[in-house]
Amino acid sequence: MSQLEIKNLHVSIADKEIVKGLSLTIKGGEVHAIMGPNGTGKSTLSKAIAGHPDYTITSGEVLLDGVSILEKEADERARAGIFLAFQYPSEIPGVSIANFLRAALQARLADGEEIDASGYYKRLYAKMDLLKIDRKFTSRAVNDGFSGGEKKRCEILQMAMLEPKVALMDETDSGLDIDALRIVADGVNTMRSPELGVLLITHYQRLLDYIVPDYVHVMYDGRIVKSGDKTLAHELEAKGYDWIKKELANAKA
Amino acid sequence: MKPPTETDLLPDSAEAAAVENPAVGIDQSAGNFSYNMEYAFDAGTGLSEDTIRYISSVKKEAPWILEFRLKALKKFLSMPMPTHWATKDLENIDFQKIRYYLSQGQKPKRTWDEVPDDIKKTFERLGIPEQERKFLAGVEAQFDSEAAYSNIKEIVSKQGVIFVNSTEGLREHPELFKKFFGKVIPTGDNKFSALNSAVFSGGSFIYVPPGVKVAQPLQAYFRINAENFGQFERTLIIADEGSEVVYMEGCTAPKFSTSTLHSAVVELVALKGAKIQYITVQNWANNVFNLVTKRGIAHEDAEIKWIDCNIGSRLTMKYPGVVLKGERARGEVISIALANDGQHQDTGAKMIHAANNTTSNIVAKSISVGQGRSTYRGVVHIPKHLKGCKNNTECDALLINTNSRTDTYPAISVRGDKNSTQHEASVSKVSEDMIFYMQQRGLTEGQAMSLAVNGFINDLARQFPMEYSVELKRLIDLEMEGSVG
Ligand SMILES: Nc1ncnc2c1ncn2[C@@H]1O[C@H](COP(=O)(O)OP(=O)(O)O)[C@@H](O)[C@H]1O
Ligand SMILES: [Mg+2]
């Protein structure tokens, strides 16, 4: 069983501190939800863990199965088992999803080893069936001209194929109508296993009706300010974030 | 001759890559080796009338050819360098420091067994004999100034197809040669076509009889082995009425510290209803000045298609053209240029419409990496008195890293209201976010850039014969891997 440990993490962009001391441990099989108002640093947290070069980790640790990943390049982190489902996935014109995924899997093989093409397509189609994705989908160029929902589905398909140890899912529910949301949630639920830890970043409670989290954390101003179980999400939905802000202000006073 | 001593100029890893044969043999890392040769024929260094007399005499040429050459030399000397519109880098070519003719003899061998060992080894390392067996109708392998090997499969020669090098073509088919030679590209077309006309050696001469459709491609491979050398091949392809032929060329040279000049002239003639497809995938070392003139004449209902991939070289100036001379003739240029650090690709296309209902299509894609610079330069000319002519021009540039530079000079002159033209241009960038996205899926930075570039040219690469599109992808992979800091 794998484990991602985030210890007292501080992250800056262009000398501005965004994540201000965040600690969280995600074990295999667990789903953690992080909720919080816009601009609070949720995407920054996920991109910093994934190794985006714009984000500087000024202090703290991120360990995957006890080994620090902070010295590793983004691609090494990915191959070590970190997957980021992007809030805004990039378009790659001219590169089909099938070829892209094949290249990504090929990159995980040792030098000189070739991916088995027929085995690859068999697996790809099986995952697509599981996620109720049309066969034609993977011949389209990655995210090129995709609707919001298609982009998110493309992320989920990649996640299913790459079988990460830890998935950081950034607002995977945004831009989805209720049917698409259900399909995406079903996909994540079928992937839930002791082998996979999930960090679900979301603005809304809605997604959590479909992917029921083990833990819910509230992030505010670069920190986790409150943690609880799924009932915390309902509370947030009912009361909004102002309630948290007030509590914090009172605590400081 | 002395036994060959290999002077390998690359570290071990590239040497390892050189051992496995690339699919089409234009892989630069595989190409980066040379043999210390003693040449039986050497015109020495520098250019004068004597150089030309030497070349002509060792080739035992007819007097008219020597005349042609000497006139061309005068023309060359009288013309200015085109530095005002192209690049000042041309001034760095020192014509008196170049060797104009190096060979082991003027008669190419018909079997690989007869080819001298060191030359044979060169082409074996580049994978040529293997490809010949696999998928080619004929091969000509030029080593410095002359073809060392030239052969055509019997099944093709029985159809009356002629495929020899230009030295042999001039000797054995003078009437046919003379009729078309220098007619598509006159000596004085530009300074470098004049130079080529003065000192040309090697290149292919192809004649396809009426109605003959050559099923497999003919391939020429141009190899520069010597330092400070100038390669000036001259190719003439004549497709007689209703015939079809595909010709492919590959080129490599080792990386020398001094500059090398490659200045070819290629003339195509597609007679009524004929089809010629000319495919180039070249990957020159980045000390090569590559200044090539390529043009075809398409007669009634004929079709000429240039597929031109330019990777490597210090400076490439090349604008394949089609003169659409007969009604309903079609011309096409598909061009891919990749300019890496220290390279300038100045490429484009020329379409000269000279008859009614002629159509032309230009799709040019350029990739500029780091300090690399690429320029699209095109001419489309449709005069006022014609009708029913169409041109489509599409230029797309991809920039990788902020220093890259790209310029587009489309120069479309379409006169009269009975003709139509369509022009589209785009510039896109490989953004840091796009690279990060791909890296997040496990691709290295180099693999990510390579994939982005391959995606960019994907629609064009699909038009290539399989072997060549595979090779092109390999070349791009190598270039992009190498461009990551
Ligand atoms: N690339 C960037 N450059 C500068 N500021 C950024 C960048 N990305 C995010 N920020 C800033 O960091 C803060 C947190 O943003 P983000 O992590 O996207 O929040 P969330 O995902 O919680 O909405 C915001 O103030 C935002 O403006
Ligand atoms: Mg966000």
PDB file of C-alpha atoms in Angstrom, chain A residues 51-52 54 75 78-79 82-84 86 90 93-95 100 103-104 107-108 143 155 158, chain B residues 431-445 447 451-452 454-456 458:
ATOM      1  CA  GLY A  51       6.612  19.443 -10.106  1.00  0.00           C
ATOM      2  CA  HIS A  52       5.533  22.412 -12.225  1.00  0.00           C
ATOM      3  CA  ASP A  54       6.860  27.841 -11.933  1.00  0.00           C
ATOM      4  CA  ASP A  75       8.224  13.402 -15.518  1.00  0.00           C
ATOM      5  CA  ALA A  78       4.780  11.026 -12.881  1.00  0.00           C
ATOM      6  CA  ARG A  79       6.577   7.768 -13.565  1.00  0.00           C
ATOM      7  CA  ILE A  82       1.878  10.739  -9.170  1.00  0.00           C
ATOM      8  CA  PHE A  83      -0.976  11.669 -11.473  1.00  0.00           C
ATOM      9  CA  LEU A  84      -2.499  15.115 -11.776  1.00  0.00           C
ATOM     10  CA  PHE A  86      -5.653  19.094 -14.484  1.00  0.00           C
ATOM     11  CA  SER A  90      -3.549  21.472 -22.312  1.00  0.00           C
ATOM     12  CA  PRO A  93      -2.744  19.405 -31.691  1.00  0.00           C
ATOM     13  CA  GLY A  94      -1.987  16.550 -34.065  1.00  0.00           C
ATOM     14  CA  VAL A  95      -1.321  13.975 -31.340  1.00  0.00           C
ATOM     15  CA  PHE A 100      -0.204  10.072 -26.513  1.00  0.00           C
ATOM     16  CA  ALA A 103       4.038   7.316 -25.651  1.00  0.00           C
ATOM     17  CA  ALA A 104       3.340   7.845 -21.941  1.00  0.00           C
ATOM     18  CA  ALA A 107       8.204   6.157 -21.393  1.00  0.00           C
ATOM     19  CA  ARG A 108       7.707   3.865 -18.400  1.00  0.00           C
ATOM     20  CA  ASN A 143      -8.020  17.951 -25.791  1.00  0.00           C
ATOM     21  CA  GLU A 155      -8.114  13.039 -17.977  1.00  0.00           C
ATOM     22  CA  GLN A 158      -5.436   8.725 -18.896  1.00  0.00           C
TER      23      GLN A 158
ATOM     24  CA  SER B 431       3.971  26.547 -24.249  1.00  0.00           C
ATOM     25  CA  GLU B 432       5.571  25.647 -20.963  1.00  0.00           C
ATOM     26  CA  ASP B 433       2.186  24.437 -19.749  1.00  0.00           C
ATOM     27  CA  MET B 434       1.841  22.084 -22.688  1.00  0.00           C
ATOM     28  CA  ILE B 435       5.276  20.594 -21.985  1.00  0.00           C
ATOM     29  CA  PHE B 436       4.430  20.299 -18.288  1.00  0.00           C
ATOM     30  CA  TYR B 437       1.187  18.544 -19.148  1.00  0.00           C
ATOM     31  CA  MET B 438       3.045  15.937 -21.169  1.00  0.00           C
ATOM     32  CA  GLN B 439       5.794  15.584 -18.574  1.00  0.00           C
ATOM     33  CA  GLN B 440       3.106  14.990 -15.972  1.00  0.00           C
ATOM     34  CA  ARG B 441       2.140  11.922 -17.967  1.00  0.00           C
ATOM     35  CA  GLY B 442       5.703  10.608 -17.742  1.00  0.00           C
ATOM     36  CA  LEU B 443       7.346  11.896 -20.932  1.00  0.00           C
ATOM     37  CA  THR B 444      10.748  13.551 -20.603  1.00  0.00           C
ATOM     38  CA  GLU B 445      11.036  17.153 -21.701  1.00  0.00           C
ATOM     39  CA  GLN B 447      10.045  13.429 -25.636  1.00  0.00           C
ATOM     40  CA  LEU B 451       5.707  14.750 -29.635  1.00  0.00           C
ATOM     41  CA  ALA B 452       4.513  18.355 -29.946  1.00  0.00           C
ATOM     42  CA  ASN B 454       5.396  15.458 -34.565  1.00  0.00           C
ATOM     43  CA  GLY B 455       1.818  16.477 -33.834  1.00  0.00           C
ATOM     44  CA  PHE B 456       2.373  19.745 -35.639  1.00  0.00           C
ATOM     45  CA  ASN B 458       1.352  14.967 -38.450  1.00  0.00           C
TER      46      ASN B 458
END
